[in-house]
Short mmCIF file of C-alpha atoms in Angstrom, two decimals:
data_model
loop_
_atom_site.label_atom_id
_atom_site.label_comp_id
_atom_site.label_asym_id
_atom_site.label_seq_id
_atom_site.Cartn_x
_atom_site.Cartn_y
_atom_site.Cartn_z
CA UNK G 1 -8.54 -5.05 18.03
CA UNK G 2 -5.41 -7.10 18.60
CA UNK G 3 -2.91 -7.94 15.86
CA UNK G 4 -4.15 -11.54 15.94
CA UNK G 5 -7.37 -10.41 14.24
CA UNK G 6 -5.76 -8.25 11.54
CA UNK G 7 -4.88 -10.50 8.62
CA UNK G 8 -1.50 -9.51 7.12
CA UNK G 9 -1.52 -7.73 3.77
CA UNK G 10 1.33 -7.34 1.29
CA UNK G 11 0.93 -4.99 -1.68
CA UNK G 12 3.42 -4.77 -4.53
CA UNK G 13 3.77 -1.28 -6.01
CA UNK G 14 5.30 -1.71 -9.45
CA UNK G 15 5.46 2.07 -10.04
CA UNK G 16 6.37 2.99 -13.65
CA UNK G 17 7.76 -0.43 -14.51
CA UNK G 18 6.64 -3.24 -16.81
CA UNK G 19 5.05 -3.16 -20.23
CA UNK G 20 1.90 -5.22 -20.68
CA UNK G 21 3.94 -8.21 -21.87
CA UNK G 22 6.39 -7.88 -18.98
CA UNK G 23 3.55 -7.47 -16.50
CA UNK G 24 1.99 -10.73 -17.66
CA UNK G 25 5.28 -12.56 -17.12
CA UNK G 26 5.71 -11.10 -13.63
CA UNK G 27 2.19 -11.77 -12.40
CA UNK G 28 2.31 -15.31 -13.74
CA UNK G 29 5.46 -15.88 -11.70
CA UNK G 30 3.74 -14.59 -8.58
CA UNK G 31 0.64 -16.70 -9.13
CA UNK G 32 2.79 -19.76 -9.85
CA UNK G 33 4.39 -19.52 -6.43
CA UNK G 34 1.04 -20.64 -5.07
CA UNK G 35 -1.27 -19.12 -2.45
CA UNK G 36 0.07 -17.62 0.76
CA UNK G 37 -2.54 -18.84 3.26
CA UNK G 38 -1.38 -16.54 6.04
CA UNK G 39 -1.71 -13.24 4.17
CA UNK G 40 -3.60 -11.27 1.53
CA UNK G 41 -1.61 -10.25 -1.56
CA UNK G 42 -2.22 -7.28 -3.87
CA UNK G 43 -0.34 -6.32 -7.02
CA UNK G 44 -0.45 -2.73 -8.30
CA UNK G 45 0.78 -2.50 -11.91
CA UNK G 46 0.77 0.64 -14.09
CA UNK G 47 -2.59 1.70 -15.51
CA UNK G 48 -1.69 0.33 -18.96
CA UNK G 49 -1.28 -3.19 -17.55
CA UNK G 50 -4.29 -3.31 -15.21
CA UNK G 51 -6.56 -5.15 -17.64
CA UNK G 52 -3.91 -7.70 -18.59
CA UNK G 53 -2.87 -8.35 -15.00
CA UNK G 54 -6.52 -8.65 -14.00
CA UNK G 55 -6.94 -11.38 -16.61
CA UNK G 56 -3.92 -13.25 -15.26
CA UNK G 57 -5.22 -13.00 -11.69
CA UNK G 58 -8.63 -14.42 -12.55
CA UNK G 59 -9.28 -17.45 -10.36
CA UNK G 60 -6.43 -16.66 -7.96
CA UNK G 61 -6.66 -15.21 -4.46
CA UNK G 62 -4.40 -12.26 -5.34
CA UNK G 63 -6.17 -8.90 -5.60
CA UNK G 64 -5.64 -6.20 -8.20
CA UNK G 65 -4.66 -2.71 -7.08
CA UNK G 66 -4.02 0.64 -8.77
CA UNK G 67 -1.33 3.18 -7.99
CA UNK G 68 -3.49 6.31 -8.02
CA UNK G 69 -6.85 7.73 -9.09
CA UNK G 70 -8.56 11.08 -9.55
CA UNK G 71 -11.08 12.36 -7.04
CA UNK G 72 -13.75 13.23 -9.64
CA UNK G 73 -16.09 10.65 -11.19
CA UNK G 74 -15.45 12.08 -14.67
CA UNK G 75 -14.55 15.35 -16.35
CA UNK G 76 -11.94 17.33 -18.32
CA UNK G 77 -8.90 15.85 -16.54
CA UNK G 78 -6.54 14.77 -19.30
CA UNK G 79 -4.41 11.79 -18.37
CA UNK G 80 -6.37 10.92 -15.22
CA UNK G 81 -8.29 7.79 -14.15
CA UNK G 82 -11.52 7.66 -12.17
CA UNK G 83 -12.64 5.21 -9.50
CA UNK G 84 -15.36 3.86 -11.80
CA UNK G 85 -12.78 3.11 -14.48
CA UNK G 86 -10.71 1.16 -11.96
CA UNK G 87 -13.70 -0.78 -10.67
CA UNK G 88 -14.64 -1.78 -14.21
CA UNK G 89 -11.23 -3.47 -14.52
CA UNK G 90 -11.68 -5.43 -11.31
CA UNK G 91 -9.48 -3.22 -9.15
CA UNK G 92 -10.13 -3.62 -5.41
CA UNK G 93 -7.36 -1.52 -3.82
CA UNK G 94 -5.85 1.85 -4.72
CA UNK G 95 -2.69 3.49 -3.36
CA UNK G 96 -3.30 7.12 -2.44
CA UNK G 97 -0.91 9.81 -1.22
CA UNK G 98 2.36 8.06 -2.04
CA UNK G 99 5.34 10.29 -1.29
CA UNK G 100 6.29 10.34 -4.98
CA UNK G 101 2.84 11.70 -5.83
CA UNK G 102 3.18 14.31 -3.11
CA UNK G 103 6.71 15.35 -4.10
CA UNK G 104 6.67 15.17 -7.90
CA UNK G 105 3.02 16.00 -8.59
CA UNK G 106 2.31 18.44 -5.75
CA UNK G 107 -0.40 16.28 -4.20
CA UNK G 108 -1.65 17.87 -0.99
CA UNK G 109 -3.18 16.40 2.16
CA UNK G 110 -6.52 17.92 1.11
CA UNK G 111 -6.33 16.23 -2.29
CA UNK G 112 -5.57 12.88 -0.66
CA UNK G 113 -8.62 13.30 1.59
CA UNK G 114 -10.85 13.91 -1.42
CA UNK G 115 -9.44 10.82 -3.15
CA UNK G 116 -10.02 8.70 -0.04
CA UNK G 117 -13.65 9.82 0.03
CA UNK G 118 -14.08 9.04 -3.68
CA UNK G 119 -12.46 5.62 -3.31
CA UNK G 120 -14.70 4.68 -0.39
CA UNK G 121 -17.80 5.84 -2.25
CA UNK G 122 -16.83 3.58 -5.16
CA UNK G 123 -16.23 0.55 -2.94
CA UNK G 124 -12.45 0.60 -3.33
CA UNK G 125 -10.06 0.03 -0.42
CA UNK G 126 -7.64 2.96 -0.09
CA UNK G 127 -4.04 2.21 0.84
CA UNK G 128 -3.09 5.62 2.24
CA UNK G 129 0.66 6.25 2.26
CA UNK G 130 2.24 8.54 4.85
CA UNK G 131 5.87 9.23 5.71
CA UNK G 132 8.51 11.69 6.80
CA UNK G 133 11.71 12.98 5.18
CA UNK G 134 15.20 12.25 6.45
CA UNK G 135 15.40 15.75 7.94
CA UNK G 136 12.07 15.35 9.73
CA UNK G 137 13.14 11.96 11.04
CA UNK G 138 16.44 13.33 12.35
CA UNK G 139 14.59 16.18 14.06
CA UNK G 140 12.28 13.76 15.89
CA UNK G 141 9.28 14.99 13.92
CA UNK G 142 8.24 11.69 12.34
CA UNK G 143 5.18 11.12 14.52
CA UNK G 144 3.96 14.69 14.14
CA UNK G 145 4.32 14.53 10.36
CA UNK G 146 2.62 11.19 9.75
CA UNK G 147 -0.21 11.68 12.23
CA UNK G 148 -1.02 15.04 10.59
CA UNK G 149 -1.10 13.33 7.19
CA UNK G 150 -3.30 10.54 8.57
CA UNK G 151 -5.75 12.89 10.25
CA UNK G 152 -6.09 14.88 7.04
CA UNK G 153 -6.51 11.81 4.83
CA UNK G 154 -9.43 10.45 6.84
CA UNK G 155 -11.07 13.76 7.72
CA UNK G 156 -14.13 12.97 5.58
CA UNK G 157 -14.50 9.31 6.58
CA UNK G 158 -16.34 7.67 9.47
CA UNK G 159 -14.65 5.40 12.00
CA UNK G 160 -16.47 2.42 10.51
CA UNK G 161 -15.21 3.29 7.02
CA UNK G 162 -11.69 3.87 8.30
CA UNK G 163 -11.63 0.41 9.79
CA UNK G 164 -11.90 -1.03 6.27
CA UNK G 165 -9.00 1.07 4.97
CA UNK G 166 -5.26 0.42 4.90
CA UNK G 167 -2.46 2.78 5.88
CA UNK G 168 1.14 2.36 4.72
CA UNK G 169 3.86 4.02 6.79
CA UNK G 170 6.70 4.66 4.35
CA UNK G 171 9.55 6.74 5.76
CA UNK G 172 10.66 8.64 2.67
CA UNK G 173 14.32 8.24 3.54
CA UNK G 174 13.93 4.45 3.41
CA UNK G 175 12.13 4.11 0.06
CA UNK G 176 14.41 2.44 -2.47
CA UNK G 177 17.52 3.16 -0.41
CA UNK G 178 18.07 -0.11 1.44
CA UNK G 179 17.95 1.84 4.71
CA UNK G 180 15.09 0.11 6.48
CA UNK G 181 13.79 1.53 9.76
CA UNK G 182 14.36 -0.54 12.88
CA UNK G 183 11.44 -2.82 13.71
CA UNK G 184 10.87 -1.10 17.05
CA UNK G 185 11.16 2.36 15.51
CA UNK G 186 8.70 1.55 12.74
CA UNK G 187 6.32 -0.04 15.24
CA UNK G 188 6.39 3.03 17.47
CA UNK G 189 5.44 5.33 14.60
CA UNK G 190 2.76 2.94 13.37
CA UNK G 191 1.39 2.69 16.90
CA UNK G 192 1.03 6.48 16.94
CA UNK G 193 -0.73 6.37 13.57
CA UNK G 194 -3.10 3.69 14.84
CA UNK G 195 -4.01 5.76 17.88
CA UNK G 196 -4.53 9.10 16.14
CA UNK G 197 -7.80 8.38 14.31
CA UNK G 198 -10.83 6.44 15.59
CA UNK G 199 -11.23 3.31 13.49
CA UNK G 200 -7.56 2.65 12.78
CA UNK G 201 -7.48 0.12 15.58
CA UNK G 202 -9.44 -2.11 13.20
CA UNK G 203 -7.43 -1.23 10.10
CA UNK G 204 -4.33 -2.85 8.69
CA UNK G 205 -1.24 -0.67 8.81
CA UNK G 206 1.72 -1.66 6.65
CA UNK G 207 5.40 -0.79 6.68
CA UNK G 208 7.04 0.32 3.44
CA UNK G 209 10.60 1.31 2.70
CA UNK G 210 13.16 -1.35 1.72
CA UNK G 211 11.23 -4.30 3.14
CA UNK G 212 12.69 -7.60 1.93
CA UNK G 213 12.87 -11.28 2.83
CA UNK G 214 15.73 -10.62 5.25
CA UNK G 215 13.91 -8.06 7.41
CA UNK G 216 10.22 -8.95 6.92
CA UNK G 217 10.12 -11.44 9.78
CA UNK G 218 11.54 -8.99 12.33
CA UNK G 219 9.22 -6.22 11.17
CA UNK G 220 6.18 -8.48 11.27
CA UNK G 221 7.04 -9.58 14.82
CA UNK G 222 6.04 -6.11 16.00
CA UNK G 223 2.46 -5.81 17.26
CA UNK G 224 1.36 -2.87 15.10
CA UNK G 225 2.84 -3.90 11.74
CA UNK G 226 0.34 -5.81 9.60
CA UNK G 227 2.26 -6.27 6.35
CA UNK G 228 4.18 -4.35 3.75
CA UNK G 229 3.87 -1.98 0.81
CA UNK G 230 6.74 -3.28 -1.28
CA UNK G 231 8.33 -1.46 -4.20
CA UNK G 232 11.52 -2.76 -5.79
CA UNK G 233 11.24 -6.26 -4.37
CA UNK G 234 7.79 -6.64 -5.92
CA UNK G 235 9.28 -6.44 -9.42
CA UNK G 236 10.55 -10.00 -9.07
CA UNK G 237 8.07 -12.76 -8.31
CA UNK G 238 10.41 -14.78 -6.13
CA UNK G 239 11.50 -11.74 -4.10
CA UNK G 240 7.95 -10.53 -3.54
CA UNK G 241 6.60 -13.87 -2.38
CA UNK G 242 9.74 -14.45 -0.29
CA UNK G 243 8.84 -11.38 1.78
CA UNK G 244 5.44 -12.86 2.49
CA UNK G 245 6.71 -16.34 3.27
CA UNK G 246 9.40 -14.99 5.59
CA UNK G 247 6.79 -13.11 7.57
CA UNK G 248 4.60 -16.19 7.88
CA UNK G 249 7.18 -17.77 10.15
CA UNK G 250 6.33 -15.10 12.69
CA UNK G 251 3.30 -15.94 14.80
CA UNK G 252 0.85 -13.07 15.03
#
């Protein structure tokens, strides 16, 4: 499928930021900026703010996303959240396999695959994050690293299911550093991701890692980049929507 048929998607990952009161203020600012007719928007607040943000999004075209979930439907997993719990709150998307989860919480490729399967079974859309370290990038191992992660993540999903998923390529060395990858470099890696698993030709693949209003247009001009998974810039309503609006100037 050509890029012209993949509607852009921008997801804001708020990480461990915003109390419930602060989350309401932020999401109201995003909603107030009006709809972005050329793209789908998702906001992913902390678990504690999901219900409140869901209330604020009611009646808007912006979707609610979560930052993680457990693979099991229920059980003795203190501090965890199941897919059913997310669905009950109106969550439609869930970020899985973010590099911070992999690094700080020892999340493995196998665990990500189990979460992808659980998310699909619950009707959620997984946003599967993959990325390489600075050392791996310098060694020319980016494609090998991210395609291995992608293959593992979707090992229990069919091509038809994969086509409904989202992948986010986030070079770890670019997350929160201001060191964005070049548009052509990011597109080359994303092209390799798209080609490594049947079904990803239909899926939306995002770029993450210091995307902002200044570089979004150039990134979105590339044929394989379908949007962004945005961290720091999503914590300000104007900055988040500015990324989307900047990209809309680029014909897909």
